[in-house]
Every structure is written in structure tokens, then in C-alpha cells.
Coordinates of C-alpha atoms in Angstrom, one line a residue:
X1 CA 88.1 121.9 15.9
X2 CA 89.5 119.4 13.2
X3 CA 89.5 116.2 14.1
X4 CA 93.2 115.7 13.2
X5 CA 94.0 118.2 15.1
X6 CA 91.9 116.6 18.3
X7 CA 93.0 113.2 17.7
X8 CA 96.8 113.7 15.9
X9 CA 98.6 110.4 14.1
X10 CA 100.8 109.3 16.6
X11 CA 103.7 106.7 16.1
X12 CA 103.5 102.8 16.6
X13 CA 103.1 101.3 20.1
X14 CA 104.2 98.4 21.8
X15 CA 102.0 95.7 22.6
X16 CA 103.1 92.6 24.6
X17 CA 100.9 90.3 23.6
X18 CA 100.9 90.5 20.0
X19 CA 101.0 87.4 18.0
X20 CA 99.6 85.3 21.8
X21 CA 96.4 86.8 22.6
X22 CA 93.2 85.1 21.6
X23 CA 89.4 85.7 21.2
X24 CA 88.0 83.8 24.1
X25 CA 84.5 83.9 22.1
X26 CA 85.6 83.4 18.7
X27 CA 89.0 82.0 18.9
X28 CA 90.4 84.4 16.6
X29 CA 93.8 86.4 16.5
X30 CA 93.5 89.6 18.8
X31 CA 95.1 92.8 17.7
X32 CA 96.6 96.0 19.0
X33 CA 94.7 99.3 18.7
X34 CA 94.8 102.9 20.2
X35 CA 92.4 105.9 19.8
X36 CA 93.9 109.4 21.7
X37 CA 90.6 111.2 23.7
X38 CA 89.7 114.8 23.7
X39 CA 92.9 115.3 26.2
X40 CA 95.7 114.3 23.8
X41 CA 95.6 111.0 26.7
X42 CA 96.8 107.7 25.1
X43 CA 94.0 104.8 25.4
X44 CA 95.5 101.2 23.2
X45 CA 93.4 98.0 23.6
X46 CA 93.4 94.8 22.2
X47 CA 90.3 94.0 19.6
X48 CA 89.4 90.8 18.0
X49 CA 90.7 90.3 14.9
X50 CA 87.7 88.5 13.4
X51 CA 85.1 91.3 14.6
X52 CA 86.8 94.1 13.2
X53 CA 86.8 92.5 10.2
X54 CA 83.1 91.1 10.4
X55 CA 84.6 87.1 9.6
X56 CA 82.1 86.2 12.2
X57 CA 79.3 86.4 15.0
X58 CA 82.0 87.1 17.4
X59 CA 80.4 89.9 19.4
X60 CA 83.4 91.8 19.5
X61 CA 84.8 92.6 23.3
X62 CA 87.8 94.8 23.6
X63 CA 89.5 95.4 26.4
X64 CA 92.3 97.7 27.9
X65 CA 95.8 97.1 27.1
X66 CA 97.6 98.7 29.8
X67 CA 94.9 97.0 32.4
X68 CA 95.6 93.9 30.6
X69 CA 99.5 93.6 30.6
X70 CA 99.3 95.1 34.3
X71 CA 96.9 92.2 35.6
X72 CA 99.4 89.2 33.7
X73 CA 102.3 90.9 35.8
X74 CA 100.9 90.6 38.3
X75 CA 100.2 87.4 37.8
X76 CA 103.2 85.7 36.4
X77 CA 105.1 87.5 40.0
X78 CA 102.8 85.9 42.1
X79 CA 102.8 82.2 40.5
X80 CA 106.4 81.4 38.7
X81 CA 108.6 82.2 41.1
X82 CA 107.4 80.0 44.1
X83 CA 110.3 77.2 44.4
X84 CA 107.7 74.6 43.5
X85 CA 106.7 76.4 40.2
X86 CA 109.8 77.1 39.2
X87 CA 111.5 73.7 39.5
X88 CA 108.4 72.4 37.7
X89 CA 109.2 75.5 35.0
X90 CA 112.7 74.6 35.1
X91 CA 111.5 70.6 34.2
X92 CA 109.6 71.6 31.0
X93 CA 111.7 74.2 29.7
X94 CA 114.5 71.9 30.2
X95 CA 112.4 68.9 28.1
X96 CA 111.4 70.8 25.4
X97 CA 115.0 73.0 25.1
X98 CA 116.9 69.4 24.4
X99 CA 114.1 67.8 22.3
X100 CA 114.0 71.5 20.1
X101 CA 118.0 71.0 19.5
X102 CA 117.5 67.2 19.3
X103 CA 115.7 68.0 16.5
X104 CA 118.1 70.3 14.8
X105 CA 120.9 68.2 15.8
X106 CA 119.0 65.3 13.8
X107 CA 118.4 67.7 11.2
X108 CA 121.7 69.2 10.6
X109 CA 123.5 65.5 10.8
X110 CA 121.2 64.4 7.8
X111 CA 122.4 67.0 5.6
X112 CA 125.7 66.8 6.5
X113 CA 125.5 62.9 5.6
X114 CA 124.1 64.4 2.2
X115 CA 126.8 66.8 1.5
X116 CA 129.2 63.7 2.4
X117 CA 127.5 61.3 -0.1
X118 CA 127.3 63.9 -2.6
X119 CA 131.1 64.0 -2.3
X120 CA 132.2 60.7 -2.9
X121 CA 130.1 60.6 -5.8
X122 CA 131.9 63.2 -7.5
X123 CA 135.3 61.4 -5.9
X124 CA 134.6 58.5 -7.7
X125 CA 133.6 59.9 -10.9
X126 CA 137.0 61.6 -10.6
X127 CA 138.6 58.4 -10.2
X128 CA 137.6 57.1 -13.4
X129 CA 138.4 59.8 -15.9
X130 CA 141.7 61.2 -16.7
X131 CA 140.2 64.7 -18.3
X132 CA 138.5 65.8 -14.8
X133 CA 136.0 68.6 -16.2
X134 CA 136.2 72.4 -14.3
X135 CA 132.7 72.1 -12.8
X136 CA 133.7 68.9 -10.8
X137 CA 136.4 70.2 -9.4
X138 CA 134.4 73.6 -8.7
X139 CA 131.3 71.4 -7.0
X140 CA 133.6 69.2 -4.7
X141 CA 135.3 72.8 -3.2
X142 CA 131.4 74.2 -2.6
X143 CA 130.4 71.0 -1.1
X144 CA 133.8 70.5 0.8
X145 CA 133.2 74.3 2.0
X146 CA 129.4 73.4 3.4
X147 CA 130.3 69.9 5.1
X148 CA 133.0 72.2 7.4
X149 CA 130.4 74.4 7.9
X150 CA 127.7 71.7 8.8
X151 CA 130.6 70.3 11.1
X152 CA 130.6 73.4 13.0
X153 CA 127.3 73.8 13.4
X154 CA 127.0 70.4 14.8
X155 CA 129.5 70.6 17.3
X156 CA 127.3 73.6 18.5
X157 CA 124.7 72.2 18.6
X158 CA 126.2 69.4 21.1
X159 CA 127.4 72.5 22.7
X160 CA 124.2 73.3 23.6
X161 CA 122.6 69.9 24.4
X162 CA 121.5 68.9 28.4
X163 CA 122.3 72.7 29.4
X164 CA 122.1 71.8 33.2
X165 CA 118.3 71.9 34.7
X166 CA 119.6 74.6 37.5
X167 CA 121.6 77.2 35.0
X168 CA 117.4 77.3 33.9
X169 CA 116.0 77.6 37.0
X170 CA 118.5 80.8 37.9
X171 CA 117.6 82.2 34.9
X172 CA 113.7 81.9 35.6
X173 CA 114.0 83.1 39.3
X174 CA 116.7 85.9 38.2
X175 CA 114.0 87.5 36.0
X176 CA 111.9 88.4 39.1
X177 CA 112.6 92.2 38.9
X178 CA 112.4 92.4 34.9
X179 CA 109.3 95.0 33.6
X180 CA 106.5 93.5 32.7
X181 CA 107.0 93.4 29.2
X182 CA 110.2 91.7 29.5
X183 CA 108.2 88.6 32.1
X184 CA 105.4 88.4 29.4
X185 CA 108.0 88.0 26.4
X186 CA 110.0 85.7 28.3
X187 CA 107.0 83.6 29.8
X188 CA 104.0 83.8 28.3
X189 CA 103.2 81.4 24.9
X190 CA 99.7 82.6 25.0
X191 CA 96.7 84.3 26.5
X192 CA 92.9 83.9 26.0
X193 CA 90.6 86.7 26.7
X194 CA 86.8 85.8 27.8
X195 CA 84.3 88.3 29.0
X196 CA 85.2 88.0 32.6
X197 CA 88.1 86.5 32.5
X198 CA 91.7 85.4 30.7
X199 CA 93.7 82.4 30.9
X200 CA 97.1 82.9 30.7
X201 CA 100.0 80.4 29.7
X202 CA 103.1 80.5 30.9
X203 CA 105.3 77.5 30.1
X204 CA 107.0 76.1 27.2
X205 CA 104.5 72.9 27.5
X206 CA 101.4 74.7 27.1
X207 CA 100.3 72.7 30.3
X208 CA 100.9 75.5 33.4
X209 CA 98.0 78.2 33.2
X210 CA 96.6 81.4 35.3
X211 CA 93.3 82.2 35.4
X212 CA 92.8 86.0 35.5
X213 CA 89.8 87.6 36.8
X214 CA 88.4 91.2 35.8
X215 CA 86.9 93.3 38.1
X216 CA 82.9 94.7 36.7
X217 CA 83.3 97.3 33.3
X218 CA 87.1 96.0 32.3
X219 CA 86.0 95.1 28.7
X220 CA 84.9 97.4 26.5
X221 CA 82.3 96.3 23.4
X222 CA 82.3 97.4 19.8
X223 CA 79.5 100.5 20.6
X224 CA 82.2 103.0 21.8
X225 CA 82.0 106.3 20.9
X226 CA 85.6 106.3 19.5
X227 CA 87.7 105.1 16.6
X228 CA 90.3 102.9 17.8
X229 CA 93.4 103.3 15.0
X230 CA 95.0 99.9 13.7
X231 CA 98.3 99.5 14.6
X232 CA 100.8 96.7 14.5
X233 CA 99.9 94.9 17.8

């Protein structure tokens, strides 16, 4: 039978750790793959990047995709939603929320003062002719139009500044029942995959981590007998 026909192109698939899972080995980027057996079933793993390509020594594990995402589930529902966890959750995400719009605040206000300076420049060149030239006039209403919308997007900004440290902590405990997908997206900044094991982390500080055991025969190496496709993983 042809091949093709055995194995036929199938569309993209999901996989939830793409762009967070690591080479435990090699350190390297992990990517999504799939190969389709004999029996039209679905198989998708997660490969390291630098092996497939042969950047490295890295030996090369694989290992199961659907195992993989199962066993983080898992996880994350057993460890983030103790009361303990979560307030400590709640604490980080709360820090690094305000400093993130801290910093766009700071940002925003600086070009704002920009726009403003850039204005009374023109003002006062104004002032001292009597033949004001077309292009002034034309610059002062562009700048005019971008300080209103810098002070709009300030006064969002402040909207959004010291969001109360319990609105976070019901958001976090209210995502117990979400699919996994939806906990690893939410939750999960990054996963490291070793031979035996993962370490997963779960919080916006990078500081709050799982470690996942395998059971025996969970990782598959580079010698099997099928073709894993690239896909966008």
C-alpha cells in the first residue's frame, strides 16, 4: 500500500506547550510532532529542537504529548489550588501585574511629556512669525491628536493599577474545572523535560515549580521506527 495512503497529511494540531517546553539535556527549544500508525491512530510528541536538527550531542529523547499535558494537569490540580498556594500565587501575580503596568505607565507618561514638548516648540515658533507656514499648523493637530490619545491610554493604565490581591486569587481558584489546555495556558511559563522527569513552572515569578515523575518507557529516543511530521508545536 502507498505510504500516503497509510500515513495521510493530516491538518495542524494543538500543542500546549509550544514556545515553554525545554530540552532537559541540551537546553534547547522543544517542538511539536505527530506521525499517524498503521491504524489511521493519531500519536504527537514533543522532540528537541536541537536534535532534529543535529545543532548538537543532545541525544535526542521524545516523549508523548498527550501523556505529557495529561501528567502537568494533573499536576497544576493537585498543587495551585491549595489555599496556601494560591494566596502565595495570588502574591506574585499581583507583584509582577503592577510592576508590568508600572512600567508601561512610566513608558507611556514619557512620551506623552514628548508629544507635549514637541508642542510648545512649534507654539513658540508660532509666536514669533506672522506668516505661520501650512506644515506647522498641520504638525501641532497630529501631535495635539496623539497627546489625547496618550491621555487616554494613561488614565487606563491607572485604571488598571493595584487590581485588588483577592479579584486574583478568585480568578486562580475559579479556573479549577478549566481543561487542561486552558490550566497550562493560564499557568504554566515553562516546562523542562529530563529523561525521568520534568520540572514544571507555574508562576509569573519563575520561583514556584513541580517536579513530575515518569513512570519506566515514557520517553521515546530518536531510533523509532516512524517518521514523526513537523508541525507548528
Amino acid at each position: 500500500m502507498d505510504k500516503r495512503k497509510r500515513t495521510p497529511q493530516s491538518r495542524p494540531y494543538q500543542y500546549a506547550f509550544s514556545g515553554k517546553i525545554y530540552c532537559g539535556e541540551c537546553g534547547s527549544l522543544m517542538t511539536g510532532e505527530y506521525a499517524i500508525g498503521k491504524l489511521k491512530k493519531l500519536y504527537r510528541y514533543y522532540t528537541c529542537i536541537a536534535h532534529k536538527k543535529r545543532l548538537n550531542n543532545c541525544s535526542g529523547c521524545r516523549i508523548g504529548a498527550d501523556f505529557l499535558e495529561e501528567k502537568a494537569g494533573e499536576a497544576l490540580r493537585n498543587t495551585i489550588f491549595a489555599p496556601e498556594v494560591a494566596d502565595r500565587l495570588a502574591d506574585d501575580v499581583y507583584k509582577c501585574y503592577n510592576a508590568a503596568v508600572k512600567t508601561k505607565l512610566s513608558s507611556v507618561q514619557t512620551e506623552l511629556s514628548d508629544v507635549v514638548s514637541r508642542m510648545n516648540n512649534i507654539q513658540r515658533n508660532i509666536e514669533k512669525t506672522t506668516n505661520i507656514p501650512d506644515v506647522l499648523i498641520e504638525r501641532l493637530s497630529d501631535l495635539e491628536k496623539q497627546k489625547k490619545e496618550l491621555s487616554a491610554k494613561i488614565e487606563c493604565e491607572q485604571l488598571k493599577y493595584n487590581i485588588p490581591k483577592t479579584y486574583i486569587k478568585e480568578f486562580i481558584l475559579g479556573c479549577k474545572n478549566k481543561d487542561t489546555d486552558s490550566l497550562i495556558n493560564t499557568f504554566v511559563t515553562k516546562i523542562t523535560v529530563y529523561e525521568d522527569h520534568a520540572i514544571l513552572e507555574y508562576d509569573a515569578s519563575g520561583e514556584n515549580e513541580i517536579d513530575i515523575v515518569f513512570e519506566p518507557h515514557t520517553i521515546w529516543r530518536s531510533g523509532w521506527d516512524s517518521n514523526p511530521r513537523a508541525a507548528d508545536g
